[in-house]
Amino acid sequence: GQQLNQSPQSMFIQEGEDVSMNCTSSSIFNTWLWYKQDPGEGPVLLIALYKAGELTSNGRLTAQFGITRKDSFLNISASIPSDVGIYFCAGQLNTGNQFYFGTGTSLTVIP
Amino acid sequence: DAGVTQSPTHLIKTRGQQVTLRCSPKSGHDTVSWYQQALGQGPQFIFQYYEEEERQRGNFPDRFSGHQFPNYSSELNVNALLLGDSALYLCASSLLTGYGYTFGSGTRLTVV
């Protein structure tokens, strides 16, 4: 199956700091999704990207669909304690096909 | 507007038993996908159902089977449970294009 490399694996940051994480693939994707997952819960969709170069924001979160279509980036500005969780990227090769997930980035925000 | 609902939330089964997990998709969604998420890993695709048929299947053995009903709800069945089947099972509903891919809270299956 497809391998999505997500980095960093974990981050420990001070409240108020900005966060950046990314996801790369050897294949070209036509859709990128970013999810946040709390312990014992299902992933919650944060941002969906459908076009190369697309830059989309959702509050303090901003994500970009890489120009090469092989990567995507998520930024969180002015982090707060409730940002704690695991962030997953997911990519779709072709419309209607399955999504492949990254291995996740664990974010810890220190008050 | 209810999102994706899954039942049960937790389940403990004995090795060799069979289990059925259920999923009701978000209103307006016609496609259901099932994922297995082992501890510390990202979700792994099991299969996808649309119009009551399996459209795609991931790298899972035939012990994993499913069904979709006319009301778009779906079941995941796992036969001959192994200890390694212990995981969080997630259901995601969407339109066929993948638009609006929304997950339920999952069913935590423990095989002992």
XYZ file of C-alpha atoms in Angstrom:
223
model
C 0.000 0.000 0.000
C 0.883 3.657 -0.153
C 3.201 5.033 2.483
C 2.620 8.523 3.812
C 5.540 9.890 5.789
C 4.396 12.312 8.417
C 6.792 14.463 10.407
C 7.621 15.208 13.048
C 6.466 12.149 14.995
C 5.969 14.227 18.124
C 6.210 17.830 19.222
C 6.406 19.479 22.616
C 5.742 23.217 22.457
C 4.924 26.119 24.722
C 1.428 27.559 24.675
C 1.287 30.432 22.201
C 3.890 29.004 19.839
C 3.189 28.169 16.219
C 3.310 24.572 14.968
C 4.201 23.134 11.578
C 3.898 19.552 10.407
C 3.993 17.911 7.018
C 3.148 14.804 5.109
C 4.953 13.441 2.052
C 4.284 10.637 -0.383
C 6.009 8.991 -3.317
C 2.706 9.090 -5.211
C 0.580 11.910 -6.547
C -2.614 12.487 -4.599
C -5.700 14.366 -5.725
C -7.106 15.026 -2.255
C -5.453 15.703 1.086
C -7.265 15.687 4.411
C -6.032 16.648 7.872
C -7.571 15.132 10.993
C -7.137 15.509 14.755
C -7.721 12.523 17.011
C -8.166 12.576 20.778
C -7.511 9.407 22.815
C -10.273 6.822 22.387
C -12.108 8.923 19.814
C -12.430 8.854 16.072
C -10.496 11.329 13.890
C -12.181 14.696 13.417
C -11.772 16.400 10.050
C -9.928 19.718 10.286
C -9.257 20.745 6.699
C -9.852 19.248 3.237
C -7.738 20.167 0.198
C -8.761 19.329 -3.366
C -6.404 21.241 -5.662
C -2.631 21.523 -5.997
C -1.401 24.752 -4.452
C -4.614 25.246 -2.511
C -4.213 27.056 0.811
C -7.133 26.683 3.217
C -7.662 28.007 6.724
C -9.917 26.913 9.553
C -9.509 29.347 12.424
C -5.936 29.106 13.667
C -5.234 26.178 11.350
C -3.897 26.538 7.834
C -3.143 23.711 5.439
C -1.640 23.627 1.985
C -1.821 21.133 -0.864
C 1.732 20.933 -2.220
C 2.391 21.997 -5.806
C 3.933 18.618 -6.633
C 0.757 16.945 -5.268
C 3.027 14.662 -3.264
C 2.930 16.603 -0.043
C 0.811 18.670 2.284
C 1.461 20.936 5.245
C -0.493 21.901 8.353
C 0.260 24.944 10.473
C -1.316 25.843 13.805
C -0.831 29.385 15.009
C -0.784 30.531 18.641
C -1.240 27.047 20.089
C -3.525 26.506 23.084
C -3.822 23.528 25.478
C -6.844 22.068 23.660
C -4.689 21.623 20.536
C -3.170 18.592 22.268
C -3.790 15.397 20.326
C -2.613 13.369 17.385
C -2.775 14.915 13.940
C -3.110 12.698 10.894
C -2.802 13.473 7.227
C -4.714 11.377 4.715
C -4.356 11.272 0.949
C -6.539 9.944 -1.839
C -4.966 8.757 -5.097
C -8.026 8.976 -7.282
C -11.534 10.249 -6.714
C -13.664 7.676 -4.951
C -10.744 5.599 -3.796
C -9.630 4.846 -0.278
C -7.703 7.283 1.853
C -4.201 6.430 3.010
C -3.194 7.747 6.402
C 0.089 8.986 7.778
C 1.508 7.681 11.039
C 0.477 10.779 12.949
C 2.103 13.690 14.756
C 1.569 13.778 18.506
C 1.301 17.353 19.774
C 1.797 18.324 23.408
C 1.208 21.936 24.431
C 2.819 23.026 27.668
C 0.857 25.764 29.463
C -27.830 16.518 12.323
C -26.367 13.262 13.609
C -22.903 12.432 12.442
C -21.584 8.920 11.948
C -22.705 6.615 14.728
C -21.057 3.317 15.584
C -22.083 0.550 17.934
C -21.096 -0.879 20.258
C -18.460 1.479 21.664
C -16.511 -1.277 23.371
C -16.447 -5.036 22.947
C -14.492 -7.891 24.464
C -14.392 -11.198 22.597
C -12.566 -14.474 22.963
C -10.126 -15.731 20.364
C -11.942 -17.760 17.699
C -15.272 -16.000 18.170
C -17.073 -13.884 15.609
C -18.025 -10.217 15.956
C -20.354 -7.791 14.171
C -19.852 -4.030 14.319
C -22.418 -1.527 13.097
C -22.280 1.894 11.486
C -24.907 4.466 10.552
C -23.587 7.063 8.108
C -24.036 10.788 8.323
C -27.268 12.001 6.773
C -26.841 12.510 3.029
C -23.848 10.201 2.717
C -24.111 7.069 0.590
C -20.666 5.509 0.960
C -19.259 3.731 3.998
C -15.612 2.815 4.539
C -14.190 0.740 7.384
C -10.753 1.169 8.930
C -8.741 -0.673 11.541
C -6.544 1.414 13.813
C -4.012 -0.383 15.960
C -2.615 1.408 18.978
C -0.143 4.109 17.966
C -0.841 3.702 14.246
C -2.814 5.504 11.597
C -6.072 3.964 10.351
C -5.701 1.140 7.805
C -8.349 0.728 5.097
C -10.385 -2.493 5.280
C -13.059 -1.983 2.616
C -15.603 0.428 1.183
C -19.290 -0.092 0.415
C -21.463 1.783 -2.071
C -24.880 0.773 -3.387
C -24.755 -2.281 -1.141
C -21.649 -3.626 -2.839
C -18.010 -3.810 -1.829
C -16.165 -1.376 -4.121
C -12.655 -1.603 -2.799
C -10.781 -3.766 -0.383
C -7.559 -3.252 1.497
C -5.033 -5.864 2.485
C -7.214 -7.764 4.940
C -8.045 -11.488 4.942
C -11.427 -12.939 4.035
C -12.215 -13.254 7.739
C -13.201 -9.611 7.409
C -16.477 -9.173 5.579
C -19.134 -6.534 5.418
C -22.531 -5.533 4.278
C -24.356 -2.355 3.374
C -28.107 -2.039 3.735
C -30.568 -0.060 1.566
C -30.592 2.731 4.170
C -26.785 3.023 3.686
C -25.950 1.667 7.135
C -23.246 -0.957 7.252
C -21.886 -3.873 9.235
C -18.383 -5.201 9.613
C -18.040 -8.877 10.466
C -14.875 -10.534 11.644
C -14.726 -14.323 11.944
C -12.274 -16.524 13.816
C -10.943 -13.647 15.877
C -7.225 -13.449 16.556
C -5.483 -11.566 19.326
C -4.042 -9.281 16.642
C -7.529 -8.165 15.661
C -7.657 -6.078 18.833
C -7.932 -2.480 17.629
C -10.161 0.541 17.237
C -12.486 -0.049 14.279
C -13.546 3.130 12.570
C -16.345 3.737 10.136
C -16.222 6.708 7.775
C -19.078 7.909 5.641
C -18.920 10.186 2.632
C -20.221 10.772 -0.826
C -18.748 8.400 -3.400
C -16.191 11.028 -4.466
C -14.846 11.068 -0.928
C -16.249 14.505 -0.220
C -17.096 15.041 3.434
C -15.165 12.009 4.707
C -16.426 11.843 8.291
C -15.460 9.322 10.942
C -17.462 7.882 13.789
C -16.009 7.521 17.281
C -15.147 3.908 16.642
C -15.618 0.539 18.305
C -12.812 -0.603 20.584
C -12.488 -4.382 20.109
C -10.406 -6.379 22.542
C -9.722 -10.040 21.781
C -8.602 -12.124 24.752
